[in-house]
mmCIF file of C-alpha atoms in Angstrom:
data_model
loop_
_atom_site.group_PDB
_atom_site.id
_atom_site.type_symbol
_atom_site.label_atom_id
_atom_site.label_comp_id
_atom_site.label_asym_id
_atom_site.label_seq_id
_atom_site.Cartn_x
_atom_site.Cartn_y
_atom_site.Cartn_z
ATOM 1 C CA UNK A 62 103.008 79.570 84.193
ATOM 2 C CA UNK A 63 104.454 76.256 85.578
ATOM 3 C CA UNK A 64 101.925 74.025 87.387
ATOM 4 C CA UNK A 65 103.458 73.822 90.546
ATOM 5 C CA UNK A 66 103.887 77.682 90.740
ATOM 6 C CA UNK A 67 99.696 77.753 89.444
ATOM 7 C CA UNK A 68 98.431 75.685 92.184
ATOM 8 C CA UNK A 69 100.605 77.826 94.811
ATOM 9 C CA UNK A 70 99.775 80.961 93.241
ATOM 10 C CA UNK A 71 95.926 80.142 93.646
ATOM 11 C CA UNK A 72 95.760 78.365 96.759
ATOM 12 C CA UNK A 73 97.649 82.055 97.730
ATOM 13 C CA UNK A 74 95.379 83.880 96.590
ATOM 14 C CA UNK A 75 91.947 81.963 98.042
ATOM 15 C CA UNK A 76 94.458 83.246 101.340
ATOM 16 C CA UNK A 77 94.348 86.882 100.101
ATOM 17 C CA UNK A 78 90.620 86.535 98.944
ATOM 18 C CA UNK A 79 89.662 85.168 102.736
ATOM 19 C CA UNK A 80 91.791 88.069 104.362
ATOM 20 C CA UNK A 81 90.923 91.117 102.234
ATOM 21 C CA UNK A 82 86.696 89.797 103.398
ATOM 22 C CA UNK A 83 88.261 89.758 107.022
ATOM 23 C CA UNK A 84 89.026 93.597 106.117
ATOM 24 C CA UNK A 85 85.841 94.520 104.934
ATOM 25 C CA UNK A 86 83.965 93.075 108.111
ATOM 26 C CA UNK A 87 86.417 94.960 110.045
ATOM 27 C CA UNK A 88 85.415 98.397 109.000
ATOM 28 C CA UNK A 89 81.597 97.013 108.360
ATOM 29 C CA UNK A 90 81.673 96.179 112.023
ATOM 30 C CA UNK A 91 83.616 99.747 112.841
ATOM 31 C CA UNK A 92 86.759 98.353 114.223
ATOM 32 C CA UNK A 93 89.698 100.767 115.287
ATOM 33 C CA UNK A 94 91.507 102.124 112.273
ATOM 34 C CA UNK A 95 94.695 101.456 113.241
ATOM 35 C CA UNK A 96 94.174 97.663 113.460
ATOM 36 C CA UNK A 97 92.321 97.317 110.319
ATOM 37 C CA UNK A 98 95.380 99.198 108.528
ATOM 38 C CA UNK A 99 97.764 96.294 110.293
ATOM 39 C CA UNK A 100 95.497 93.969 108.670
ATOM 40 C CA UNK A 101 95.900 95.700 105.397
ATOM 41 C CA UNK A 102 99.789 95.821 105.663
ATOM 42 C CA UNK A 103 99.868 92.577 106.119
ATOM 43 C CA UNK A 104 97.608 92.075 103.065
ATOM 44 C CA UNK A 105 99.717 93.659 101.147
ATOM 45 C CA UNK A 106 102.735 91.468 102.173
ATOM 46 C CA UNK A 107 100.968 88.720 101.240
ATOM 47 C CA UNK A 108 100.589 90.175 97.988
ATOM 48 C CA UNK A 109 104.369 90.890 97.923
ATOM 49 C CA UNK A 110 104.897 86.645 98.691
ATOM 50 C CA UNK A 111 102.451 85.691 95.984
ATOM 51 C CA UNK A 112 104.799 88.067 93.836
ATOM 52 C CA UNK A 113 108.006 86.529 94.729
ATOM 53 C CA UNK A 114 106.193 82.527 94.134
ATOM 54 C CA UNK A 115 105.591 84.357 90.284
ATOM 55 C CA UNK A 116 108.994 85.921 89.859
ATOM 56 C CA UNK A 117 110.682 83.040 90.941
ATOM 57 C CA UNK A 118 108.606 80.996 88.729
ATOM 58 C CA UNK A 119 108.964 83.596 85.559
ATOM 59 C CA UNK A 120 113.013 83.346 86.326
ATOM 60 C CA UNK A 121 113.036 79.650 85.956
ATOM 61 C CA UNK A 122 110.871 79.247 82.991
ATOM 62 C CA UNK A 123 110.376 82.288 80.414
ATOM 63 C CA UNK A 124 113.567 84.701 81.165
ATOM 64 C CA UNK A 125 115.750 81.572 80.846
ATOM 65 C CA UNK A 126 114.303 80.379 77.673
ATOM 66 C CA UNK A 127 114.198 83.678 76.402
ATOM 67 C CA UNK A 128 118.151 83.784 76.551
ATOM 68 C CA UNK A 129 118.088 80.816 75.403
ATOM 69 C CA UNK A 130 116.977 81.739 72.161
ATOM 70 C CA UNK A 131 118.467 85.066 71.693
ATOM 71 C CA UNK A 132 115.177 87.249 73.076
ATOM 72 C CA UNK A 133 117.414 88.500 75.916
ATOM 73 C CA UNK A 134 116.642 92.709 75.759
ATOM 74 C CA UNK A 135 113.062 91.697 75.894
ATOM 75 C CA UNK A 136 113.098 89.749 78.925
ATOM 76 C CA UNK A 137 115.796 91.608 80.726
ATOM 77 C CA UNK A 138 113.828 94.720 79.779
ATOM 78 C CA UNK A 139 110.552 93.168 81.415
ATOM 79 C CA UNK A 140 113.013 92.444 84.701
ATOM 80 C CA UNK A 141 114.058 96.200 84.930
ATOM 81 C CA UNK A 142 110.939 97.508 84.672
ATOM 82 C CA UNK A 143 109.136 95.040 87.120
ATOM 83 C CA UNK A 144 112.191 96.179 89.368
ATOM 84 C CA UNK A 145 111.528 99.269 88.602
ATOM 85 C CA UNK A 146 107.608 99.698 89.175
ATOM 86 C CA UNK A 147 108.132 97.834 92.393
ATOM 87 C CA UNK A 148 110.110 100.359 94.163
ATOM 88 C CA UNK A 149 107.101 102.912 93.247
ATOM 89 C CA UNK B 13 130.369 96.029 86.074
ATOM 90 C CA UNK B 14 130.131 97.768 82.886
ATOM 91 C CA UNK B 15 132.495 101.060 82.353
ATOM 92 C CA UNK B 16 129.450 102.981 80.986
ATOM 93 C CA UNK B 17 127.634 101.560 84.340
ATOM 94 C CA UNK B 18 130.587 102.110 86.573
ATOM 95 C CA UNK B 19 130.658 106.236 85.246
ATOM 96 C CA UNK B 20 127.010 106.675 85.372
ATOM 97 C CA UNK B 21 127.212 105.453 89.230
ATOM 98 C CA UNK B 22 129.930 107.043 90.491
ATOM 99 C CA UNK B 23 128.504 109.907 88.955
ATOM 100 C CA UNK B 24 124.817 109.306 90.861
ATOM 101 C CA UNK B 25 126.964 108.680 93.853
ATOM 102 C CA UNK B 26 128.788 112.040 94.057
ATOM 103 C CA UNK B 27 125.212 113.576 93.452
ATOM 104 C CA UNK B 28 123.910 111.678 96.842
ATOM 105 C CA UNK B 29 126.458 112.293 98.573
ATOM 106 C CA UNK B 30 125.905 116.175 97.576
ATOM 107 C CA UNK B 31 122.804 115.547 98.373
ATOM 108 C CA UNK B 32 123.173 113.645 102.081
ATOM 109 C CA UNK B 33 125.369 117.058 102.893
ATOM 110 C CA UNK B 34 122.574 118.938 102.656
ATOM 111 C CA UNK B 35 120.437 117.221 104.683
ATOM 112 C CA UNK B 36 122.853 117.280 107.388
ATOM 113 C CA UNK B 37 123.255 120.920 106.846
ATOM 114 C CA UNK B 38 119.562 121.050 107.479
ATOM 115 C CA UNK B 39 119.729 118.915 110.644
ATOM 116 C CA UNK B 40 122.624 121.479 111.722
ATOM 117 C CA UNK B 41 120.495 124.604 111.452
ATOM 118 C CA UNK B 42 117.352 123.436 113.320
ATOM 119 C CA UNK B 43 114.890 123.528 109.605
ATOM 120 C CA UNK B 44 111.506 122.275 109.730
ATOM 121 C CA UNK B 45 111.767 118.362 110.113
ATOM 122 C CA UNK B 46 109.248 118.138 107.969
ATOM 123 C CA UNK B 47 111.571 119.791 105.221
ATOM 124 C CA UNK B 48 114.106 117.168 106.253
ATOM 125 C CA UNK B 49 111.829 114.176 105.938
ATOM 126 C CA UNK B 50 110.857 115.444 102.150
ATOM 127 C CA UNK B 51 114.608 115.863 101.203
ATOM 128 C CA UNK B 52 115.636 112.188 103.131
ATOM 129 C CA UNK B 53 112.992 110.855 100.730
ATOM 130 C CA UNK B 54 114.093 112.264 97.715
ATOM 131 C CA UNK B 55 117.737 110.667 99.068
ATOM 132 C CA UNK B 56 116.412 107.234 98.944
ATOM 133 C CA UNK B 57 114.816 108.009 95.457
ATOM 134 C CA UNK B 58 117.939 108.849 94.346
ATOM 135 C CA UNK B 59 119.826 105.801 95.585
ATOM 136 C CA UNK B 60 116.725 103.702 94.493
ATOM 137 C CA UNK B 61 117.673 104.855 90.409
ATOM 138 C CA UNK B 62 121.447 104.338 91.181
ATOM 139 C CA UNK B 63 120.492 100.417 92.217
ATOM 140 C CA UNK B 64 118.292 100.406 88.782
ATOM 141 C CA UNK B 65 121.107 101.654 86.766
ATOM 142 C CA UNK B 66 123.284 98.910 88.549
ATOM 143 C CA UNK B 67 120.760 96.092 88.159
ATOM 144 C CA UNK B 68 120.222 97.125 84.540
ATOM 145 C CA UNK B 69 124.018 96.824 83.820
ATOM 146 C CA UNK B 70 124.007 93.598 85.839
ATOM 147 C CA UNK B 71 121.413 91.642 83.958
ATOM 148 C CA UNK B 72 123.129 92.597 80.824
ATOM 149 C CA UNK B 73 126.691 91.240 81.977
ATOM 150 C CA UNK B 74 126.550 88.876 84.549
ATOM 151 C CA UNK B 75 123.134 87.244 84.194
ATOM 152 C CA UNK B 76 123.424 86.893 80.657
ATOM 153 C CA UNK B 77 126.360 84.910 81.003
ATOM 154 C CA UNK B 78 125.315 83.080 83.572
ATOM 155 C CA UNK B 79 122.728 81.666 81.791
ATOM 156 C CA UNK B 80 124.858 81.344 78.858
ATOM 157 C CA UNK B 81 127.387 78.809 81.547
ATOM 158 C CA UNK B 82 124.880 76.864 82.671
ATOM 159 C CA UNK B 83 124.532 78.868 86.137
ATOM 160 C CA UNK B 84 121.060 79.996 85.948
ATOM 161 C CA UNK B 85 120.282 78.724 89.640
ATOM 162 C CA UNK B 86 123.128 80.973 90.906
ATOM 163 C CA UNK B 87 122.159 84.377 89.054
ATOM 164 C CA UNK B 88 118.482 83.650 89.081
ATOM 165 C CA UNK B 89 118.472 82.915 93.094
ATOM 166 C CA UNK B 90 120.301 86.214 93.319
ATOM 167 C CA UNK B 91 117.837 88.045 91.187
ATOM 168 C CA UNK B 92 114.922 86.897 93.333
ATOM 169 C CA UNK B 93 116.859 87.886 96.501
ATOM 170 C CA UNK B 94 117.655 91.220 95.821
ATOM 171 C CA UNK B 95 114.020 91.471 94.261
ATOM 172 C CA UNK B 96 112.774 90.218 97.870
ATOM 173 C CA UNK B 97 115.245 92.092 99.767
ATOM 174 C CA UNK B 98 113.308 94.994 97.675
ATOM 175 C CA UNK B 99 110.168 94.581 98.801
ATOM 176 C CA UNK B 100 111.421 94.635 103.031
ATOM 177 C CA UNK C 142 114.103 120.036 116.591
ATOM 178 C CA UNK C 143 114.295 118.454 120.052
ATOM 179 C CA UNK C 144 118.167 118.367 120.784
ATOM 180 C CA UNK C 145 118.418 114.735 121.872
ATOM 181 C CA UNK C 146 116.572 113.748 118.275
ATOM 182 C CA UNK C 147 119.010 116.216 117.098
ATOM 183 C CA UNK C 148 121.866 114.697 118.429
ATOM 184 C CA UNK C 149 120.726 111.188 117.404
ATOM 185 C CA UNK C 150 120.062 112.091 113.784
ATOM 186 C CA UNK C 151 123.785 113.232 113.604
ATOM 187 C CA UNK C 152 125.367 110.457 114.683
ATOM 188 C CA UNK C 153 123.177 108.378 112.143
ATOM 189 C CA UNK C 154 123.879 110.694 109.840
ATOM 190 C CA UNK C 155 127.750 110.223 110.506
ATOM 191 C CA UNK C 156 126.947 106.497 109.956
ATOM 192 C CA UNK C 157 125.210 107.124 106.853
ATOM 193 C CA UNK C 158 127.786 109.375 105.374
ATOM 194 C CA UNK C 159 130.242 106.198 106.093
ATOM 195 C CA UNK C 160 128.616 103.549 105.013
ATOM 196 C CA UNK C 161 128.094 105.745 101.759
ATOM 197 C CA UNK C 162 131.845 105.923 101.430
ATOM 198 C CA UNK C 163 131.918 102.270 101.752
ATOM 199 C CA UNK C 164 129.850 101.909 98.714
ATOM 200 C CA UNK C 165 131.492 103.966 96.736
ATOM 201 C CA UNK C 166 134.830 101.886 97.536
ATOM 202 C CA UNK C 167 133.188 99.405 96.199
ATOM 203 C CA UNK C 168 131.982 100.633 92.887
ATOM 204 C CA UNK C 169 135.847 101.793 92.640
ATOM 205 C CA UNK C 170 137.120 98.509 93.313
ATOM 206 C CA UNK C 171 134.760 96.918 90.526
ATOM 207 C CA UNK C 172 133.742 94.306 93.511
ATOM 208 C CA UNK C 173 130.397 92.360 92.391
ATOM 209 C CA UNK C 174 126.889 94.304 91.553
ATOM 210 C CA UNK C 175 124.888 92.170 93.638
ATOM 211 C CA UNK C 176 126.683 92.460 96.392
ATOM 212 C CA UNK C 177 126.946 96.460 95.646
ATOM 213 C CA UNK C 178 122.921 96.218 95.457
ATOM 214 C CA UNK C 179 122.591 94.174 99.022
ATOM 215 C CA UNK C 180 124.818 97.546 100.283
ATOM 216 C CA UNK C 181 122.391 100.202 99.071
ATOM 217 C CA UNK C 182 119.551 98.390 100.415
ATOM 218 C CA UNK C 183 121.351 98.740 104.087
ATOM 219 C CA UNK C 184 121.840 101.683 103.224
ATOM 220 C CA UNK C 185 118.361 103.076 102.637
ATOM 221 C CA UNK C 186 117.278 100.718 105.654
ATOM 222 C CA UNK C 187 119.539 103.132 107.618
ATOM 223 C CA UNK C 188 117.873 106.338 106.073
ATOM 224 C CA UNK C 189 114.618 104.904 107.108
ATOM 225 C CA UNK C 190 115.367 104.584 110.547
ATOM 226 C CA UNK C 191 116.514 108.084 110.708
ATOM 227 C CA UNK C 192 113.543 109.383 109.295
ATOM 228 C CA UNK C 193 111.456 107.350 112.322
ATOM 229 C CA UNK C 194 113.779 109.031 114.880
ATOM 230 C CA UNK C 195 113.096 112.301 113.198
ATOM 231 C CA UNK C 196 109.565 111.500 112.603
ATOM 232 C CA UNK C 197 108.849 110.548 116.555
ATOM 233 C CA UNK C 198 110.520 113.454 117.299
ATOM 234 C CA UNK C 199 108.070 115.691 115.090
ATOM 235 C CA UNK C 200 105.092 114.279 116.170
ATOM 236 C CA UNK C 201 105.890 114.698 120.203
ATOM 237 C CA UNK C 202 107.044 118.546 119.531
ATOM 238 C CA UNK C 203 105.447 120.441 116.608
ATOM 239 C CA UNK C 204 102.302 117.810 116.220
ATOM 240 C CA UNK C 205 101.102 117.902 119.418
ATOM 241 C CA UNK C 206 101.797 121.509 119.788
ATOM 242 C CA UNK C 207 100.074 122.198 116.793
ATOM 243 C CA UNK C 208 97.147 120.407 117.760
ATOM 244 C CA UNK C 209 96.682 122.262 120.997
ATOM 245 C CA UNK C 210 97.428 125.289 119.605
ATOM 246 C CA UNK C 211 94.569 124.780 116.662
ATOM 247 C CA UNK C 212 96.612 124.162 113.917
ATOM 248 C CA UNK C 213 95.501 120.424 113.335
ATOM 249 C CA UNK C 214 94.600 120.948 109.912
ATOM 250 C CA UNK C 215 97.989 122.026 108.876
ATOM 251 C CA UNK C 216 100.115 119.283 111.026
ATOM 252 C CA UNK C 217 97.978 116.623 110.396
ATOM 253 C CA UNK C 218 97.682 117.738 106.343
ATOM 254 C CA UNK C 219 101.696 117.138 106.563
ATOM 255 C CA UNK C 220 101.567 113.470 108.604
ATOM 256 C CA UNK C 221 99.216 112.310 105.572
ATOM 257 C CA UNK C 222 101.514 114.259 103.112
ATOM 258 C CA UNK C 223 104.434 112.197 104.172
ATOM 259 C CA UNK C 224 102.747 109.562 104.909
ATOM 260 C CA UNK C 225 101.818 109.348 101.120
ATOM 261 C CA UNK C 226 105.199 110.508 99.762
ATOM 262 C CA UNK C 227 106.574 107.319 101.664
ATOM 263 C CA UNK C 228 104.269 104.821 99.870
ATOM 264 C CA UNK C 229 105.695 105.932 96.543
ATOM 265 C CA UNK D 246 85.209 105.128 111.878
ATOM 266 C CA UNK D 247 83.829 108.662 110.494
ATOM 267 C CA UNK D 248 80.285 107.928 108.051
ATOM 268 C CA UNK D 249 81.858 109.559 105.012
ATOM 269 C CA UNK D 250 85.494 107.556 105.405
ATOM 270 C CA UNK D 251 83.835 104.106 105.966
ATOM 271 C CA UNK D 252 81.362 104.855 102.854
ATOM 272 C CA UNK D 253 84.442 105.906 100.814
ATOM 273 C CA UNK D 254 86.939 102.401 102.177
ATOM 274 C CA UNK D 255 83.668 100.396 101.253
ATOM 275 C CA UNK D 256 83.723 101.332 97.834
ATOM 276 C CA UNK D 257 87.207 101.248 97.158
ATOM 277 C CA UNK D 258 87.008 97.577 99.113
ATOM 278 C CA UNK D 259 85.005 96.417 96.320
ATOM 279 C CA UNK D 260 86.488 97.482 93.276
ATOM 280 C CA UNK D 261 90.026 95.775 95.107
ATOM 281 C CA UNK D 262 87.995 92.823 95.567
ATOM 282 C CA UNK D 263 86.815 92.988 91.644
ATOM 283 C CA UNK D 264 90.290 93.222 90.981
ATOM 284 C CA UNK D 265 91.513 90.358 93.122
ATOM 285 C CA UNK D 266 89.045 88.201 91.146
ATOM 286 C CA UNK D 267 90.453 89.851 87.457
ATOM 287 C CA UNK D 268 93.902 88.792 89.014
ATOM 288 C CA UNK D 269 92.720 85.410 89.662
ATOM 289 C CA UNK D 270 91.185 84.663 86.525
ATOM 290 C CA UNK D 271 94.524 85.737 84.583
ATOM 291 C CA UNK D 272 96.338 83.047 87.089
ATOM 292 C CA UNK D 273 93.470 80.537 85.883
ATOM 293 C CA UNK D 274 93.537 81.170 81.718
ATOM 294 C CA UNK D 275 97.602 81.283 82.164
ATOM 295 C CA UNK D 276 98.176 84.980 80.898
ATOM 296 C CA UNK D 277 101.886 85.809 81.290
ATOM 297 C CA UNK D 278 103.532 85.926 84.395
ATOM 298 C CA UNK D 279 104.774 89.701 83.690
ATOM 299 C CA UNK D 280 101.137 90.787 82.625
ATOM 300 C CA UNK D 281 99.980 89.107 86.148
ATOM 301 C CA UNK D 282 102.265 90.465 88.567
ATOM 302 C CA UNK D 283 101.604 94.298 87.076
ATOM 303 C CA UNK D 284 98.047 93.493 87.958
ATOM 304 C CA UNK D 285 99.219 92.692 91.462
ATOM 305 C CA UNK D 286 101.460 96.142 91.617
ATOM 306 C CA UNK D 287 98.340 97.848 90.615
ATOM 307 C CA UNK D 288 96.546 95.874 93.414
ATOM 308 C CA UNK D 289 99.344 97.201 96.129
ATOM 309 C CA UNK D 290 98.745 100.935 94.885
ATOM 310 C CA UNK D 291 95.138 100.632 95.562
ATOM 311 C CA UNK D 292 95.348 99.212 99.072
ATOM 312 C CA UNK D 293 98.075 101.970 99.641
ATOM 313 C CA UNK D 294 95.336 104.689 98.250
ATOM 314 C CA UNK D 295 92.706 102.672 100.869
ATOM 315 C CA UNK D 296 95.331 103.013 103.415
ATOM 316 C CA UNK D 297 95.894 106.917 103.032
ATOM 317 C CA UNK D 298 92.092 106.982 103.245
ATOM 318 C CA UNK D 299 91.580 105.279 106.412
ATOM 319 C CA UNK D 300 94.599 107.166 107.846
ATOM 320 C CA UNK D 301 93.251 110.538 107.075
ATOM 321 C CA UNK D 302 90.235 109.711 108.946
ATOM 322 C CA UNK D 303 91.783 108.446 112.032
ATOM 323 C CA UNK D 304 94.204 111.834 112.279
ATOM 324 C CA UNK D 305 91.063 114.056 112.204
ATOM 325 C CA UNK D 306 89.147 112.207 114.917
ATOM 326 C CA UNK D 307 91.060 109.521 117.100
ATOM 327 C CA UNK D 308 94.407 111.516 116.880
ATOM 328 C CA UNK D 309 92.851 115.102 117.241
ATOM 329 C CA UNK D 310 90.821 113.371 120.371
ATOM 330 C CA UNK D 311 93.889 111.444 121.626
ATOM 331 C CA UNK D 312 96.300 114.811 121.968
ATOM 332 C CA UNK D 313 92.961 117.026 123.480
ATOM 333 C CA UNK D 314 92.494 114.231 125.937
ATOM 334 C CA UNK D 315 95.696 113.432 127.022
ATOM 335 C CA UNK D 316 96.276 110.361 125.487
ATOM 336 C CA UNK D 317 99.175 111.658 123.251
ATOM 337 C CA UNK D 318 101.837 108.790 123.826
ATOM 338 C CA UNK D 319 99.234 106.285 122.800
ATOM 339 C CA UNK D 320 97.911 107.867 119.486
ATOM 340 C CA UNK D 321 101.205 108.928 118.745
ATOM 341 C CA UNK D 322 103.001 106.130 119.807
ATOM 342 C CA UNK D 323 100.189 104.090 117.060
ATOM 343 C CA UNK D 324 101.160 106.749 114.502
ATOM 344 C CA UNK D 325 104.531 106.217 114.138
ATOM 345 C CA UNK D 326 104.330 101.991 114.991
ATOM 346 C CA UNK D 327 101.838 102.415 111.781
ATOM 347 C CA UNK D 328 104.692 104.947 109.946
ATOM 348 C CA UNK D 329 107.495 101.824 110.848
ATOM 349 C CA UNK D 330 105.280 98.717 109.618
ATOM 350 C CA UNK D 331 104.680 100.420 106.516
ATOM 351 C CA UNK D 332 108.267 100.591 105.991
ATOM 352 C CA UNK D 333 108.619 97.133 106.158
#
């Protein structure tokens, strides 16, 4: 992974470490349901921002080498299915 | 796009649009909403493989190339934002 | 179904049906994949906000009916059914 | 929050958090980018199993309460706010 994506992709996920212990006090503490499952939504599109940081990351580095030097079905394959398992 | 792309998804798209007739046949005769809401579903299932047989034929044509011509920050910034568009 | 959900849902779905069209114009006319791709994705945006019209339609008929009536167990079985089927 | 729901979203709370910290190491020792972010899809699923966990709770007590009481726009009016963010 580049270094500049690393350090983004772990000072995201102290974020997502921090928020997901906000959700467990939440239900510790018996909070409504419905606004611990905004909190977890929103968890998850955190998630889903970390994810784009990688992608973008991936993109620039490995899928263009990998063209580069002829390894094109395997990284276009990888694309499709991360595509793919995302819409699941 | 591709011919064998371009066949397989105007092929998917007559399906879906089979498919969207029926649902508005359902809506016409008062069924269970329920019954719609499973079928709409399956709809956007449907359309989600048609955009992975289009994305498939895509990174095998276009991105390729672009990579190929020194483009990469054109088809890789349009990778990530369909990929983010995705996730909305 | 309520008729003025009813009536809603078939004007959406006359949108739908139209903008589907639209897309397949474009397939025809061999314009550019990612630009196809940023169609579909309206598209099922569209679908989705059907299926909430439908949806808060359902819940102030048959769910609270249901409810009142003693049939929470099956109407609320079908919320989390849906519910589920929507994550995937 | 019913006993037997919160008991059940604590445990699954801590094997996401377990996972979180798997992710996290792989982001620290460098694994591949595509290895990484199917970790994080993973991740999603299991907040989205927490999610239908939680939700299934609130429908047999707040919502069930909610329509017996009189309170239906509110719980139902949460409901499908809840049905629309998850969309997102």
């Amino acid at each position: 992974m580049l270094q500049d994506t690393k350090q983004d992709c772990l000072k995201r996920l102290n974020y997502i470490e921090g928020h997901l212990q906000g959700i467990r006090r939440m239900v510790d503490d018996d909070k409504y349901c419905v606004d611990v499952l905004k909190q977890t939504f929103a968890l998850r599109r955190a998630i889903e921002k970390l994810e784009q940081i990688m992608l973008n990351g991936h993109l620039h580095s490995c899928v263009i080498e990998g063209v580069r030097e002829g390894r094109e079905d395997q990284v276009l394959g990888e694309l499709l299915e991360l595509y793919s398992l995302n819409q699941k």
